[in-house]
XYZ file of C-alpha atoms in Angstrom:
265
model
C 6.350 12.994 -9.092
C 4.983 10.917 -11.511
C 2.165 8.442 -11.281
C 1.013 5.963 -14.055
C -2.917 5.779 -14.370
C -5.087 3.418 -15.774
C -6.502 4.101 -18.901
C -10.155 3.781 -17.860
C -11.802 3.616 -14.646
C -15.134 2.246 -13.219
C -16.638 2.168 -10.186
C -16.971 -1.558 -9.061
C -18.821 -3.340 -6.534
C -17.484 -6.457 -4.890
C -18.039 -8.996 -2.099
C -15.642 -10.656 0.306
C -14.655 -13.947 -1.135
C -12.032 -15.129 1.964
C -10.257 -13.829 4.485
C -6.678 -14.903 6.087
C -4.338 -13.750 8.827
C -1.283 -13.826 7.275
C 0.561 -12.656 10.557
C -0.030 -11.047 13.995
C -0.611 -7.687 12.626
C -1.438 -8.286 8.908
C -5.124 -9.249 7.211
C -5.682 -10.193 3.786
C -8.886 -9.853 2.216
C -9.861 -11.101 -1.074
C -12.744 -9.195 -3.144
C -14.560 -11.078 -6.167
C -17.293 -10.334 -8.268
C -18.163 -9.835 -12.105
C -17.500 -6.361 -12.132
C -13.853 -6.927 -11.600
C -13.789 -7.857 -15.096
C -13.686 -4.128 -15.695
C -10.550 -3.398 -13.665
C -7.391 -2.560 -15.367
C -4.420 -3.997 -13.246
C -1.330 -1.933 -13.935
C 0.890 -4.174 -11.139
C 3.651 -2.911 -8.936
C 2.454 -1.128 -6.172
C -1.080 0.162 -7.640
C -3.597 1.237 -5.300
C -7.290 1.589 -5.192
C -9.706 3.533 -3.661
C -11.896 1.169 -1.326
C -15.218 2.012 -0.360
C -16.472 0.404 2.774
C -20.159 0.766 4.313
C -20.716 2.384 7.794
C -21.574 0.146 10.730
C -25.449 -1.128 10.691
C -25.826 -0.524 6.912
C -27.626 -2.856 4.884
C -26.035 -1.833 1.637
C -23.029 0.103 0.422
C -23.774 3.335 -1.071
C -21.321 4.599 -3.461
C -20.918 7.525 -5.981
C -21.362 6.678 -9.455
C -18.874 8.709 -11.114
C -15.333 7.212 -11.573
C -13.800 10.867 -12.714
C -13.388 13.609 -10.169
C -16.940 14.119 -9.757
C -16.916 10.990 -7.221
C -15.709 13.054 -4.607
C -18.566 15.809 -4.892
C -20.763 12.852 -5.262
C -19.968 11.375 -2.057
C -19.966 14.455 0.398
C -23.253 15.371 -1.375
C -24.403 12.165 0.762
C -26.058 12.519 4.345
C -23.346 11.551 6.994
C -25.392 8.074 7.969
C -24.725 6.751 4.417
C -21.684 8.374 3.156
C -18.949 5.304 2.897
C -15.739 4.961 4.592
C -12.949 5.674 1.910
C -9.182 4.623 2.225
C -6.482 3.787 -0.227
C -4.933 0.095 -0.227
C -2.239 -1.170 -2.334
C -3.384 -4.340 -4.664
C -1.461 -7.416 -3.417
C -2.700 -9.532 -6.196
C -5.006 -9.831 -9.168
C -6.412 -12.973 -10.728
C -8.137 -11.901 -13.894
C -9.392 -15.055 -14.855
C -11.195 -15.651 -11.033
C -12.116 -12.015 -10.810
C -10.376 -11.964 -7.498
C -8.560 -9.044 -6.013
C -6.524 -9.344 -2.936
C -6.019 -6.432 -0.551
C -3.823 -6.340 2.697
C -4.785 -4.670 5.762
C -2.874 -3.734 8.787
C -4.801 -4.479 12.039
C -3.495 -2.051 14.955
C -6.454 -3.143 17.104
C -7.189 0.958 17.164
C -10.574 0.588 16.112
C -10.123 2.260 12.881
C -12.878 1.460 10.323
C -10.833 -0.192 7.320
C -8.659 -2.314 10.073
C -12.035 -3.189 12.008
C -13.509 -4.093 8.563
C -11.049 -6.398 7.646
C -10.758 -7.984 10.924
C -14.294 -9.037 11.040
C -15.147 -9.404 7.438
C -17.286 -12.256 6.158
C -17.973 -13.890 2.622
C -20.602 -11.774 1.205
C -19.485 -8.537 2.838
C -19.878 -5.688 0.135
C -17.136 -3.315 -0.694
C -16.303 -0.889 -3.558
C -13.190 -0.423 -5.463
C -11.954 2.117 -8.044
C -8.738 1.893 -9.732
C -5.604 4.178 -9.297
C -2.341 4.318 -10.419
C 1.092 3.233 -9.833
C 3.977 5.524 -8.047
C 7.026 2.904 -8.679
C 8.427 3.781 -11.727
C 12.221 3.009 -12.137
C 14.176 4.098 -14.691
C 16.107 1.562 -16.830
C 19.716 3.833 -16.298
C 20.314 3.154 -12.333
C 22.223 0.417 -11.112
C 20.191 -0.751 -8.173
C 17.259 0.043 -6.056
C 16.568 1.403 -2.375
C 13.159 0.006 -1.342
C 12.029 1.339 2.015
C 8.548 1.280 3.977
C 6.998 0.626 7.133
C 3.866 -1.719 7.946
C 1.843 0.425 5.411
C 3.781 0.192 2.645
C 4.750 -3.641 3.269
C 1.835 -4.994 1.007
C 3.156 -2.582 -1.881
C 6.926 -3.360 -1.639
C 6.284 -7.414 -1.285
C 4.062 -6.771 -4.331
C 6.798 -4.915 -6.283
C 9.213 -7.616 -5.196
C 7.047 -10.532 -6.286
C 6.898 -8.991 -9.878
C 10.417 -7.632 -10.149
C 12.654 -8.995 -12.909
C 15.203 -11.916 -11.788
C 18.125 -9.502 -12.176
C 16.957 -6.860 -9.807
C 19.850 -5.433 -7.420
C 18.114 -4.119 -4.651
C 18.421 -3.164 -0.845
C 14.960 -3.526 0.958
C 14.110 -2.201 4.390
C 10.676 -3.586 5.644
C 9.466 -2.132 9.190
C 7.096 -4.011 11.018
C 5.064 -3.967 14.502
C 6.432 -7.081 15.641
C 9.044 -10.202 14.820
C 5.839 -12.130 14.303
C 5.071 -10.278 11.171
C 8.449 -11.176 9.052
C 7.347 -13.428 6.569
C 9.603 -15.431 3.739
C 9.915 -13.980 0.578
C 11.319 -15.523 -2.444
C 15.237 -15.408 -2.692
C 16.991 -13.445 -5.102
C 20.570 -13.321 -5.330
C 20.864 -9.325 -6.056
C 18.072 -8.706 -3.536
C 18.855 -8.173 0.241
C 15.776 -7.995 2.317
C 16.115 -6.535 5.857
C 13.054 -7.149 8.250
C 12.991 -4.478 10.789
C 10.642 -5.582 13.699
C 9.981 -2.897 16.424
C 10.427 -3.798 19.949
C 9.242 -0.370 21.372
C 5.357 -0.609 21.334
C 5.325 3.221 21.519
C 7.947 4.050 18.930
C 6.496 6.000 15.750
C 6.241 3.555 12.968
C 9.005 4.735 10.330
C 11.738 5.745 12.351
C 13.325 2.488 13.059
C 13.668 2.071 8.830
C 14.783 5.743 8.915
C 17.152 5.455 11.445
C 18.447 1.734 10.291
C 18.897 3.172 6.479
C 20.855 6.167 7.480
C 23.286 4.236 9.533
C 23.683 1.770 6.549
C 26.505 2.008 4.032
C 24.906 1.894 0.571
C 26.093 0.418 -2.583
C 27.953 2.746 -4.830
C 26.300 3.493 -8.155
C 23.356 5.336 -9.328
C 20.027 3.986 -7.017
C 16.437 4.558 -7.734
C 14.713 4.879 -4.362
C 10.897 4.126 -3.467
C 10.246 5.307 0.100
C 6.884 5.060 1.443
C 4.845 5.091 4.814
C 4.371 7.119 7.608
C 5.201 10.728 6.462
C 8.041 11.275 8.295
C 9.583 8.400 6.846
C 9.475 9.659 3.179
C 10.089 13.077 3.488
C 13.329 12.862 6.076
C 14.912 9.965 4.215
C 14.492 11.989 0.773
C 16.469 14.819 2.399
C 18.967 12.570 3.551
C 19.476 10.785 0.202
C 19.582 13.799 -1.863
C 21.830 15.749 0.569
C 24.488 13.263 2.273
C 24.408 10.429 -0.701
C 23.876 13.112 -3.639
C 20.964 11.107 -4.928
C 19.132 13.164 -7.879
C 15.501 14.196 -6.682
C 14.125 12.617 -9.591
C 15.621 9.052 -8.915
C 13.296 9.321 -5.635
C 9.742 8.344 -5.418
C 8.602 8.862 -1.957
C 4.947 8.776 -0.807
C 3.582 9.679 2.266
C 0.794 6.934 3.024
C -0.174 8.471 6.615
C 0.557 11.096 9.499
C 1.158 9.542 13.079
C -1.383 10.979 15.530
C -3.707 12.617 12.749
C -7.155 10.639 12.119
C -7.880 10.075 8.214
C -11.314 12.345 7.705
C -14.023 10.117 5.894
């Protein structure tokens, strides 16, 4: 699977500028700082490594290397200072204001990133390292299929906001509740299907998978972008290849997380 990478990367220290509760389960955090002048914004579903301090730390400890050595440096730190590290899609970036927006899903499960976002205040420190872009449609496809659970909603909304006016797409966005459905700009060739879960015990991504599998898709050659809980992209890719004859190179599938499996720090 191809991924477009920034031409240069550097470890960047930022501080929280403001936060906003977007909906019941989504929190927006805007980071700012002079060091963001060195951030290379690629748009689309670009993601960053987000470094967060551990509870009780007076300052954030970060690796200094921006190449592969950063992992070695991080794990050479003692457990009490090693930062939490997570991947998050960039919702927006204002180069003039040097402000970068991230969106977090608040499950109320005490995870370090969602807990940090829910309680973040202006001045709180966070670090970022620019990563790349998975979403890379080709020019010779007829339409696009964009599918994700709540973990992929920020990436998919970002993609839609930056898409050309002539985009033809079927979009399926699964969210934890009807309170998380948000208005999006209307485009004549884009059908957005919000899929709020009604079962609080349902595995995220299953509703999107079942809905797309039961939907009559448009004719022609699609480019497909599917992301979220691991079973959603892997299962839907299999269905698209076997039952719809979509060539594997025309499907970008990204597993952001695995249900029931904790993310290691």
